[in-house]
Amino acid sequence: MAVIGIDLGTSTSEIAVYKDGKVIVIPNDKGNRITPSYVGISTDGEMIFGEDAKSQYLGRPQDTVREFKRLMGTDESVKLGGREYRPEEVSALLLGYLKGCAEEYLKETIEEAVITVPANFDDNQRQATMLAAKIAGLKCERIINEPTAAAMAFGIKNMDKDMRVLVYDFGGGTLDVTVLKMFEGILDVETSYGDTKLGGKDFDEKMMNIITRKVYEKNGVNLDRNNLIVLSKLKEAAERAKIDLSFVNETTVTLENIVLNGKLVNTQINITRREFEDEVMDLVEKSGVVIDKALKDKGLTYEDIDFVLMVGGTTRIPVVRNYVKNKLNKNIRTEINPDEAVCMGAAIQAAIKAGVISEENSLVITDVCPFNLGTSCVTEVNGMEVAGILSTIIERNSTVPITRSQIYTTAIDYQTEMNIDIYQTLDNNCIWAKDATLIGQFMLDNIPARPKGEEAIKIEYSYDINGNIKAVAEVLSTGHRRQIEIKRAINMQDVVQNEVAAVLDNYKECNLYKKYKMTIEGAEKRLNTLGESEIKKELMRLLNELKQYIIQDDEDMANEIEGEIIDLLFDID
């Protein structure tokens, strides 16, 4: 059974598989290798994805969502078809669509994937990605950083090379800069830094500003960005103009059927590449700061870099490419499609994991912990005790897997309990724990009651290659221990079930629902009688898949899954 690689991007998403000794980028159901990251509800009440949803966005923005990757790991929601969705719910719907495209292309069931994320996604964002995969019916034991995936796509063809590569990954929503050493088939990640709030969509926003200004200069009226229809047309025009100016020096922007001065009109303006470059130069230079930060963290200089590998659609913009080339004075490697490099690397990692690529012929990857991991403590400053200071235990860019520990003492007399907080931050200079992100906490009890400072507590953190964090606290005088594990493979089964139910709730409104209603109701009744077991998990998975195919109006796959459900129910009885 194939394991696929998925690049779940802000602007576009791609899927790939390693088959017959090569990576194949899998087309979607429209025959395209690149799928716009759009999800919508059609006028018939059905879920639509990719090109169909993007086409609908201009006329029905209230029933279409995009750029939801930027909200992953937050409490924010998006509105689609009159109801609120969490970002991971919408991501799950898109993943389910991509999964279906892969199954149609490969003519087999897909149950597992390696999914990529920006290198500097925090733990909440990574867990949200894992949850989305779970909801979509995908087993995802491995998440790989996007720049590392791109380097794998390049490295698999250059295993005999010995060089240091800077991967400049500028996508639709994020920027990552990663430096790797390549030698003897090993990819050694040395340093990584990024900005999860800087991407091609910010360039679109700049283009929207240009268009708005020029429309005002021509018509004396500001475009109403509070009008969803106007905003969607403005965004679409900005994206198209940005792409055009990567190939021509001037482009014409046409806005059709927009309201100006109370009238429905068409208006045209011209924009030059120079105007666009002047507008976005601050964003381009901001990316240079990220480059410098990544190099500085490892004590590297421009001269230490052998070449630059550019990844992500934003690197197609000439001013971006030229800026990086001139800044580093290095060759830019372009032999890998910047839109497909990440999913290709994910497919290679998936093949290695599945044993399709033998260990003798595969790349060995050493990655780094992308954050500083620490705890809150009391520290003496100028003779005064100050609480809430962040004490770093594992430093950012440490090679993983890694285990590190620090010794602390009790902070008050006769203290018998200690609350252990786990924080993460990108900021090497972070002083206060409150300025970092709290990702977990637990209580260490049974500390012998003695004067403060007389009981020593060892706090040990471990970070593995899959991003799982383990924290152990030990009273050194007695050996008493408590621990917590923070896993990307989310153990919140109840939350997962609730999210699945919420995402798939509208399957009852789809055309195929009546055909499979009795099977679903019977299986759900049987589900309630089962205790926690592998059979229950399998039945839940099949039910979720059936609902996904009902939403996607895929009768052939729905029939196949229904047959599996019926067979399983007979086995249970």
Coordinates of C-alpha atoms in Angstrom, one line a residue:
M1 CA 0.0 0.0 0.0
A2 CA 1.5 3.3 -1.1
V3 CA 2.4 6.1 1.4
I4 CA 2.0 9.5 -0.3
G5 CA 3.7 12.8 0.3
I6 CA 1.6 15.9 0.7
D7 CA 2.6 19.6 0.6
L8 CA -0.4 21.3 2.3
G9 CA 0.3 24.9 1.3
T10 CA -1.2 28.3 1.9
S11 CA -1.8 29.0 -1.8
T12 CA -1.5 25.6 -3.4
S13 CA -1.2 22.0 -2.4
E14 CA 0.5 19.1 -4.1
I15 CA 0.6 15.3 -3.7
A16 CA 3.3 12.9 -4.9
V17 CA 4.3 9.2 -4.6
Y18 CA 7.6 7.4 -5.2
K19 CA 6.9 4.6 -7.6
D20 CA 9.0 2.5 -10.1
G21 CA 12.2 4.2 -9.0
K22 CA 11.0 7.8 -9.4
V23 CA 8.8 10.5 -7.8
I24 CA 5.5 11.1 -9.5
V25 CA 3.6 14.2 -8.8
I26 CA -0.1 13.1 -8.8
P27 CA -2.6 15.2 -10.7
N28 CA -5.9 16.1 -9.2
D29 CA -9.3 15.2 -10.7
K30 CA -8.9 18.1 -13.2
G31 CA -5.6 16.7 -14.4
N32 CA -3.5 19.4 -12.8
R33 CA -0.4 18.8 -10.6
I34 CA -1.0 22.0 -8.6
T35 CA -4.2 22.3 -6.6
P36 CA -5.3 25.7 -5.3
S37 CA -5.8 25.6 -1.5
Y38 CA -9.5 26.6 -1.7
V39 CA -12.5 24.9 -0.2
G40 CA -16.1 25.9 -1.0
I41 CA -19.7 24.9 -0.9
S42 CA -21.5 24.9 -4.2
T43 CA -25.0 26.2 -5.0
D44 CA -26.1 22.6 -4.7
G45 CA -24.7 22.4 -1.2
E46 CA -21.8 20.1 -2.1
M47 CA -18.2 20.5 -1.0
I48 CA -15.9 21.7 -3.8
F49 CA -12.2 22.0 -3.9
G50 CA -9.2 23.4 -5.8
E51 CA -10.0 24.9 -9.2
D52 CA -13.8 24.7 -8.7
A53 CA -13.7 26.5 -5.4
K54 CA -11.3 29.1 -6.6
S55 CA -13.5 29.8 -9.7
Q56 CA -16.5 30.2 -7.3
Y57 CA -14.6 32.6 -5.0
L58 CA -15.1 35.6 -7.3
G59 CA -18.9 35.4 -7.3
R60 CA -19.6 33.7 -3.9
P61 CA -16.8 34.5 -1.5
Q62 CA -19.1 33.9 1.5
D63 CA -19.2 30.2 0.5
T64 CA -15.5 29.8 -0.2
V65 CA -12.4 29.9 2.0
R66 CA -8.7 30.2 1.3
E67 CA -5.4 30.9 3.2
F68 CA -6.7 28.9 6.2
K69 CA -3.2 27.4 6.7
R70 CA -2.2 30.7 8.3
L71 CA -4.7 30.1 11.0
M72 CA -3.6 26.6 11.9
G73 CA -2.9 26.2 15.6
T74 CA -5.0 29.2 16.6
D75 CA -8.5 29.7 18.1
E76 CA -9.6 31.6 15.1
S77 CA -12.2 30.2 12.8
V78 CA -13.4 30.7 9.2
K79 CA -16.9 31.1 7.9
L80 CA -18.1 28.8 5.2
G81 CA -21.6 28.5 4.0
G82 CA -23.0 30.2 7.1
R83 CA -21.2 28.2 9.7
E84 CA -17.9 28.5 11.6
Y85 CA -15.1 26.0 10.9
R86 CA -11.8 25.6 12.7
P87 CA -8.8 25.8 10.4
E88 CA -7.9 22.1 10.9
E89 CA -11.5 21.2 9.9
V90 CA -11.1 22.9 6.5
S91 CA -7.6 21.5 6.1
A92 CA -9.1 18.1 6.8
L93 CA -11.6 18.5 4.0
L94 CA -8.9 19.6 1.6
L95 CA -6.7 16.6 2.7
G96 CA -9.6 14.3 2.1
Y97 CA -10.0 15.6 -1.4
L98 CA -6.3 15.2 -2.1
K99 CA -6.4 11.7 -0.7
G100 CA -9.3 10.8 -3.0
C101 CA -7.3 12.2 -6.0
A102 CA -4.3 10.0 -5.1
E103 CA -6.6 6.9 -4.7
E104 CA -8.2 7.5 -8.1
Y105 CA -4.8 7.9 -9.8
L106 CA -3.1 5.0 -8.0
K107 CA -6.2 2.7 -8.0
E108 CA -5.6 1.8 -4.4
T109 CA -6.7 2.8 -0.9
I110 CA -4.4 5.4 0.7
E111 CA -4.2 5.3 4.5
E112 CA -0.9 7.0 5.3
A113 CA 0.9 10.2 4.3
V114 CA 4.0 12.2 5.1
I115 CA 2.8 15.9 5.4
T116 CA 5.1 18.9 5.2
V117 CA 5.0 22.0 7.4
P118 CA 7.0 25.2 7.6
A119 CA 10.2 24.7 9.6
N120 CA 9.2 27.2 12.1
F121 CA 5.6 26.1 12.7
D122 CA 5.2 25.9 16.5
D123 CA 3.9 22.9 18.3
N124 CA 0.3 24.0 18.2
Q125 CA 0.4 24.5 14.5
R126 CA 2.0 21.0 14.0
Q127 CA -0.5 19.4 16.2
A128 CA -3.3 21.1 14.3
T129 CA -1.8 19.6 11.0
M130 CA -1.8 16.1 12.6
L131 CA -5.4 16.5 13.7
A132 CA -6.4 17.6 10.2
A133 CA -4.8 14.4 8.8
K134 CA -6.6 12.3 11.5
I135 CA -9.9 13.8 10.6
A136 CA -9.3 13.1 6.9
G137 CA -8.7 9.4 7.6
L138 CA -4.9 9.6 7.1
K139 CA -2.3 8.1 9.4
C140 CA 0.5 10.6 9.7
E141 CA 3.3 9.5 11.8
R142 CA 5.9 11.7 10.2
I143 CA 5.8 15.4 9.6
I144 CA 8.8 16.8 7.7
N145 CA 9.9 20.4 7.5
E146 CA 9.3 22.0 4.0
P147 CA 12.9 23.1 3.4
T148 CA 14.2 19.7 4.4
A149 CA 11.8 18.1 2.0
A150 CA 12.9 20.3 -0.8
A151 CA 16.5 19.4 0.0
M152 CA 15.7 15.7 -0.2
A153 CA 14.2 16.2 -3.6
F154 CA 17.5 17.7 -4.7
G155 CA 19.7 15.5 -2.7
I156 CA 18.3 12.1 -3.9
K157 CA 19.8 13.0 -7.3
N158 CA 23.1 14.4 -5.9
M159 CA 24.1 11.9 -3.2
D160 CA 27.7 12.0 -4.3
K161 CA 28.0 15.8 -3.7
D162 CA 29.7 17.4 -0.8
M163 CA 28.4 20.9 -0.3
R164 CA 26.5 23.4 2.0
V165 CA 23.1 24.4 0.7
L166 CA 20.9 27.3 1.7
V167 CA 17.2 26.4 1.1
Y168 CA 15.2 29.6 0.6
D169 CA 11.6 28.5 0.8
F170 CA 9.2 31.4 0.1
G171 CA 5.7 30.1 -0.2
G172 CA 2.3 31.7 -0.2
G173 CA 2.1 32.1 3.5
T174 CA 5.5 31.5 5.1
L175 CA 9.2 32.0 4.6
D176 CA 11.7 29.4 5.8
V177 CA 15.5 29.6 5.4
T178 CA 17.4 26.4 6.2
V179 CA 21.1 25.6 5.8
L180 CA 22.1 22.0 5.3
K181 CA 25.4 20.1 4.8
M182 CA 25.3 17.4 2.1
F183 CA 27.9 14.7 2.2
E184 CA 28.0 11.0 1.4
G185 CA 24.2 10.8 1.2
I186 CA 23.6 12.6 4.4
L187 CA 21.6 15.8 4.8
D188 CA 22.6 17.5 8.0
V189 CA 20.4 20.4 8.9
E190 CA 22.6 23.0 10.6
T191 CA 20.3 25.9 11.2
S192 CA 16.8 27.0 10.4
Y193 CA 14.9 30.3 10.8
G194 CA 11.7 31.7 9.3
D195 CA 8.7 33.9 9.4
T196 CA 5.3 32.2 9.5
K197 CA 3.6 35.6 8.7
L198 CA 5.5 36.5 5.5
G199 CA 4.5 35.0 2.2
G200 CA 3.2 35.5 -1.3
K201 CA -0.1 36.6 0.1
D202 CA 1.6 39.7 1.5
F203 CA 2.8 40.5 -2.0
D204 CA -0.8 40.2 -3.2
E205 CA -1.8 42.7 -0.5
K206 CA 0.8 45.1 -1.8
M207 CA -0.5 44.7 -5.3
M208 CA -4.1 45.3 -4.0
N209 CA -2.8 48.6 -2.6
I210 CA -1.4 49.6 -6.0
I211 CA -4.7 48.7 -7.7
T212 CA -6.8 50.6 -5.1
R213 CA -4.6 53.7 -5.5
K214 CA -4.8 53.7 -9.3
V215 CA -8.5 53.1 -9.3
Y216 CA -8.9 56.1 -7.0
E217 CA -6.6 58.2 -9.2
K218 CA -8.6 57.3 -12.3
N219 CA -12.2 57.4 -10.8
G220 CA -11.9 59.5 -7.6
V221 CA -13.5 56.7 -5.6
N222 CA -12.0 54.1 -3.2
L223 CA -12.8 50.5 -3.7
D224 CA -15.0 49.2 -0.9
R225 CA -12.9 46.4 0.7
N226 CA -15.7 45.7 3.1
N227 CA -17.8 44.4 0.2
L228 CA -16.9 40.7 -0.1
I229 CA -17.6 40.6 -3.9
V230 CA -15.3 43.7 -4.5
L231 CA -12.7 42.2 -2.2
S232 CA -12.7 38.8 -3.9
K233 CA -12.3 40.5 -7.3
L234 CA -9.5 42.7 -6.0
K235 CA -7.6 39.7 -4.6
E236 CA -8.0 37.7 -7.8
A237 CA -6.8 40.7 -9.9
A238 CA -3.9 41.3 -7.6
E239 CA -2.7 37.7 -7.8
R240 CA -3.0 37.6 -11.6
A241 CA -1.1 40.8 -12.0
K242 CA 1.6 39.6 -9.7
I243 CA 2.1 36.5 -11.8
D244 CA 2.0 38.4 -15.0
L245 CA 4.7 40.8 -13.9
S246 CA 7.0 37.9 -13.4
F247 CA 7.1 37.5 -17.1
V248 CA 6.4 41.0 -18.6
N249 CA 7.3 44.5 -17.7
E250 CA 3.8 45.9 -17.7
T251 CA 0.3 44.4 -17.3
T252 CA -3.3 45.6 -17.6
V253 CA -5.7 45.0 -14.7
T254 CA -9.4 44.8 -15.5
L255 CA -12.0 45.0 -12.8
E256 CA -15.4 44.0 -14.2
N257 CA -18.8 44.7 -12.7
I258 CA -17.7 46.6 -9.6
V259 CA -19.7 49.3 -7.9
L260 CA -18.2 52.8 -8.2
N261 CA -20.3 55.9 -7.4
G262 CA -23.3 53.7 -7.1
K263 CA -22.9 52.4 -10.6
L264 CA -21.9 49.0 -11.9
V265 CA -18.8 49.6 -14.1
N266 CA -15.7 48.1 -15.6
T267 CA -12.4 49.8 -15.1
Q268 CA -8.9 49.2 -16.4
I269 CA -5.5 50.3 -15.1
N270 CA -1.9 49.6 -16.1
I271 CA 0.8 48.5 -13.6
T272 CA 4.6 48.2 -14.4
R273 CA 7.0 45.8 -12.9
R274 CA 9.0 48.7 -11.5
E275 CA 6.0 50.0 -9.6
F276 CA 5.3 46.6 -8.1
E277 CA 9.0 46.1 -7.1
D278 CA 9.1 49.4 -5.4
E279 CA 6.0 48.5 -3.4
V280 CA 7.2 45.1 -2.3
M281 CA 10.9 45.9 -1.6
D282 CA 10.3 46.1 2.2
L283 CA 9.0 42.5 2.1
V284 CA 11.9 41.3 0.0
E285 CA 14.4 43.0 2.4
K286 CA 12.5 41.4 5.3
S287 CA 13.4 38.0 3.9
G288 CA 17.0 39.1 3.9
V289 CA 16.8 39.6 7.6
V290 CA 15.6 36.0 8.0
I291 CA 18.6 34.8 5.9
D292 CA 21.0 36.7 8.1
K293 CA 19.4 35.4 11.3
A294 CA 19.6 31.8 10.1
L295 CA 23.3 32.1 9.3
K296 CA 24.2 34.1 12.4
D297 CA 22.6 31.4 14.7
K298 CA 25.2 28.9 13.4
G299 CA 28.1 31.4 13.0
L300 CA 28.0 31.0 9.2
T301 CA 28.8 33.7 6.6
Y302 CA 27.7 34.1 2.9
E303 CA 31.1 32.6 1.9
D304 CA 30.2 29.3 3.7
I305 CA 27.3 28.7 1.3
D306 CA 28.0 26.8 -1.9
F307 CA 24.6 27.5 -3.6
V308 CA 21.0 28.5 -3.0
L309 CA 18.1 26.2 -3.7
M310 CA 14.9 28.2 -4.2
V311 CA 11.5 26.7 -3.4
G312 CA 8.0 28.1 -3.3
G313 CA 6.0 30.1 -5.8
T314 CA 7.1 33.5 -4.4
T315 CA 10.7 32.7 -5.7
R316 CA 9.3 33.1 -9.2
I317 CA 9.1 36.9 -8.7
P318 CA 12.2 38.4 -10.4
V319 CA 12.9 40.9 -7.7
V320 CA 13.0 38.2 -5.1
R321 CA 15.3 35.9 -7.1
N322 CA 17.6 38.8 -8.0
Y323 CA 17.8 40.1 -4.4
V324 CA 18.9 36.7 -3.0
K325 CA 21.4 36.1 -5.8
N326 CA 23.0 39.6 -5.3
K327 CA 22.9 39.5 -1.5
L328 CA 24.6 36.1 -1.3
N329 CA 26.5 36.3 -4.6
K330 CA 25.7 32.7 -5.1
N331 CA 24.4 30.6 -7.9
I332 CA 20.6 29.9 -7.8
R333 CA 19.7 26.2 -8.6
T334 CA 16.5 25.9 -10.5
E335 CA 16.4 22.4 -11.8
I336 CA 13.6 21.4 -9.4
N337 CA 10.1 22.9 -10.0
P338 CA 9.7 25.3 -7.0
D339 CA 6.0 24.5 -6.7
E340 CA 6.6 20.7 -6.6
A341 CA 9.9 20.3 -4.8
V342 CA 8.4 20.1 -1.3
C343 CA 5.8 17.4 -2.2
M344 CA 8.5 15.4 -4.0
G345 CA 10.7 15.4 -1.0
A346 CA 7.7 14.3 1.2
A347 CA 7.2 11.4 -1.2
I348 CA 10.8 10.4 -0.9
Q349 CA 10.5 10.5 2.9
A350 CA 7.3 8.4 2.6
A351 CA 9.1 5.9 0.5
I352 CA 12.0 5.6 2.9
K353 CA 9.6 5.2 5.8
A354 CA 7.6 2.5 3.9
G355 CA 10.8 0.7 2.9
V356 CA 10.2 1.3 -0.8
I357 CA 13.6 3.0 -1.0
S358 CA 16.3 0.7 0.6
E359 CA 18.6 2.1 3.3
E360 CA 21.5 1.6 1.0
N361 CA 20.0 4.0 -1.6
S362 CA 18.3 6.4 0.7
L363 CA 19.3 9.7 2.2
V364 CA 20.0 10.0 5.9
I365 CA 18.6 13.2 7.5
T366 CA 19.6 14.9 10.6
D367 CA 17.2 17.6 11.6
V368 CA 17.1 20.2 14.3
C369 CA 14.8 21.4 17.0
P370 CA 13.3 24.6 15.6
F371 CA 12.6 26.2 19.0
N372 CA 14.2 26.9 22.3
L373 CA 12.5 24.7 24.9
G374 CA 12.5 25.8 28.5
T375 CA 10.7 26.2 31.8
S376 CA 9.7 29.0 34.1
C377 CA 11.8 29.6 37.2
V378 CA 12.8 32.0 40.0
T379 CA 16.1 33.7 39.5
E380 CA 18.1 36.2 41.6
V381 CA 18.5 39.5 39.8
N382 CA 20.5 42.3 41.5
G383 CA 20.0 40.6 44.9
M384 CA 16.2 40.2 44.4
E385 CA 14.3 37.0 43.5
V386 CA 12.4 37.4 40.3
A387 CA 9.8 34.8 39.2
G388 CA 8.7 34.0 35.7
I389 CA 12.1 33.9 34.1
L390 CA 12.5 31.6 31.1
S391 CA 15.2 29.0 31.6
T392 CA 16.2 27.3 28.4
I393 CA 16.9 23.6 28.5
I394 CA 17.1 22.6 24.8
E395 CA 18.4 25.3 22.5
R396 CA 17.0 26.1 19.1
N397 CA 18.9 24.4 16.2
S398 CA 20.1 21.5 18.4
T399 CA 20.4 18.3 16.4
V400 CA 17.6 15.9 17.1
P401 CA 17.0 13.5 18.8
I402 CA 18.3 15.2 21.9
T403 CA 17.9 15.0 25.6
R404 CA 19.1 17.8 27.9
S405 CA 18.6 18.6 31.6
Q406 CA 19.0 21.3 34.2
I407 CA 19.1 21.3 38.0
Y408 CA 16.8 23.6 39.9
T409 CA 16.1 24.0 43.6
T410 CA 12.9 24.7 45.6
A411 CA 12.0 28.3 45.7
I412 CA 10.1 28.6 49.0
D413 CA 10.6 27.0 52.5
Y414 CA 9.1 23.6 53.0
Q415 CA 7.8 23.4 49.4
T416 CA 6.3 20.0 48.7
E417 CA 5.0 20.5 45.1
M418 CA 6.4 22.2 42.0
N419 CA 4.5 23.1 38.9
I420 CA 6.6 22.3 35.8
D421 CA 5.8 24.5 32.8
I422 CA 7.0 23.7 29.3
Y423 CA 7.6 26.7 27.0
Q424 CA 8.8 27.1 23.4
T425 CA 10.1 30.2 21.6
L426 CA 12.0 31.2 18.5
D427 CA 13.6 34.1 20.3
N428 CA 17.0 33.3 21.6
N429 CA 16.9 36.4 23.7
C430 CA 13.5 35.7 25.4
I431 CA 13.8 36.5 29.1
W432 CA 10.2 36.2 30.4
A433 CA 8.3 32.9 30.2
K434 CA 5.1 34.8 29.5
D435 CA 6.6 36.0 26.2
A436 CA 7.0 32.3 25.1
T437 CA 4.3 29.8 24.1
L438 CA 3.1 27.4 26.9
I439 CA 2.8 24.0 25.4
G440 CA 2.4 21.8 28.5
Q441 CA 2.6 21.6 32.2
F442 CA 2.5 19.0 35.0
M443 CA 2.9 18.8 38.8
L444 CA 5.9 17.2 40.6
D445 CA 4.7 16.2 44.1
N446 CA 6.2 14.4 47.1
I447 CA 9.1 16.8 47.5
P448 CA 10.5 16.5 51.1
A449 CA 9.5 19.6 53.1
R450 CA 12.8 21.4 53.8
P451 CA 14.1 25.0 53.7
K452 CA 14.2 26.6 50.3
G453 CA 17.1 25.7 48.1
E454 CA 17.9 22.5 49.9
E455 CA 15.9 20.1 47.6
A456 CA 17.4 19.7 44.1
I457 CA 15.0 19.0 41.2
K458 CA 16.3 17.8 37.8
I459 CA 14.2 18.7 34.9
E460 CA 15.0 16.8 31.7
Y461 CA 13.5 17.4 28.2
S462 CA 13.7 15.1 25.2
Y463 CA 12.8 16.1 21.6
D464 CA 12.7 13.3 18.9
I465 CA 12.8 13.3 15.1
N466 CA 9.0 13.4 15.0
G467 CA 8.7 16.5 17.1
N468 CA 7.5 14.6 20.2
I469 CA 8.5 16.3 23.5
K470 CA 9.0 14.4 26.8
A471 CA 9.6 16.2 30.1
V472 CA 10.7 14.4 33.3
A473 CA 11.1 16.0 36.7
E474 CA 13.0 14.2 39.4
V475 CA 13.5 14.8 43.1
L476 CA 17.2 14.0 43.3
S477 CA 17.2 13.1 47.0
T478 CA 14.5 10.5 46.7
G479 CA 14.4 9.5 43.0
H480 CA 10.7 10.4 42.9
R481 CA 9.7 11.3 39.3
R482 CA 6.8 12.7 37.3
Q483 CA 6.7 13.1 33.5
I484 CA 4.6 14.3 30.5
E485 CA 4.7 13.5 26.8
I486 CA 3.6 16.0 24.2
K487 CA 3.0 14.1 21.0
R488 CA 2.3 15.4 17.5
A489 CA 0.3 12.2 17.0
I490 CA -2.5 13.7 19.0
N491 CA -4.0 11.6 21.8
M492 CA -7.1 13.6 22.2
Q493 CA -9.5 10.9 20.8
D494 CA -12.6 12.6 22.0
V495 CA -11.6 15.9 20.3
V496 CA -10.8 14.0 17.1
Q497 CA -14.2 12.4 17.2
N498 CA -16.0 15.7 17.7
E499 CA -14.0 17.4 14.9
V500 CA -14.8 14.5 12.5
A501 CA -18.5 14.8 13.3
A502 CA -18.4 18.5 12.8
V503 CA -16.6 18.4 9.5
L504 CA -18.6 15.6 8.1
D505 CA -21.9 16.8 9.5
N506 CA -23.2 18.1 6.1
Y507 CA -22.8 14.7 4.4
K508 CA -26.5 14.2 5.1
E509 CA -27.3 17.0 2.7
C510 CA -25.4 15.3 -0.2
N511 CA -27.0 13.4 -3.1
L512 CA -25.6 10.0 -2.2
Y513 CA -26.7 10.1 1.5
K514 CA -30.0 8.3 1.1
K515 CA -28.3 5.4 -0.6
Y516 CA -26.0 4.7 2.3
K517 CA -28.2 5.9 5.2
M518 CA -29.2 2.5 6.5
T519 CA -25.6 1.2 6.5
I520 CA -24.3 4.3 8.3
E521 CA -27.0 4.2 10.9
G522 CA -26.6 0.5 11.5
A523 CA -22.8 0.8 11.8
E524 CA -23.1 3.8 14.2
K525 CA -25.5 1.9 16.5
R526 CA -23.1 -1.1 16.5
L527 CA -20.2 1.3 17.2
N528 CA -21.9 2.5 20.5
T529 CA -21.9 -1.1 21.8
L530 CA -18.2 -1.7 21.2
G531 CA -15.5 -1.1 23.9
E532 CA -12.2 0.6 23.1
S533 CA -10.6 -1.8 20.6
E534 CA -8.8 -1.9 17.2
I535 CA -12.1 -3.1 15.7
K536 CA -13.9 0.0 16.9
K537 CA -11.1 2.3 15.5
E538 CA -11.3 0.5 12.2
L539 CA -15.1 0.8 12.0
M540 CA -14.8 4.6 12.8
R541 CA -12.2 5.0 10.1
L542 CA -14.4 3.3 7.5
L543 CA -17.5 5.3 8.5
N544 CA -15.5 8.6 8.2
E545 CA -14.2 7.5 4.8
L546 CA -17.7 6.7 3.6
K547 CA -18.9 10.1 4.6
Q548 CA -16.0 11.7 2.8
Y549 CA -16.9 9.9 -0.4
I550 CA -20.5 10.9 0.0
I551 CA -19.5 14.5 0.3
Q552 CA -17.2 14.1 -2.8
D553 CA -20.0 12.4 -4.7
D554 CA -17.7 9.5 -5.4
E555 CA -20.2 6.6 -5.7
D556 CA -17.6 3.9 -6.8
M557 CA -15.4 4.5 -3.7
A558 CA -18.5 4.8 -1.5
N559 CA -19.7 1.4 -2.7
E560 CA -16.2 -0.1 -2.0
I561 CA -16.1 1.3 1.6
E562 CA -19.7 0.3 2.3
G563 CA -18.8 -3.3 1.4
E564 CA -15.9 -3.2 3.8
I565 CA -18.2 -1.9 6.6
I566 CA -20.7 -4.7 6.0
D567 CA -18.0 -7.3 6.0
L568 CA -16.6 -5.9 9.3
L569 CA -20.1 -5.9 10.9
F570 CA -20.6 -9.5 9.9
D571 CA -17.2 -10.4 11.5
I572 CA -18.1 -8.6 14.7
D573 CA -21.4 -10.4 15.0

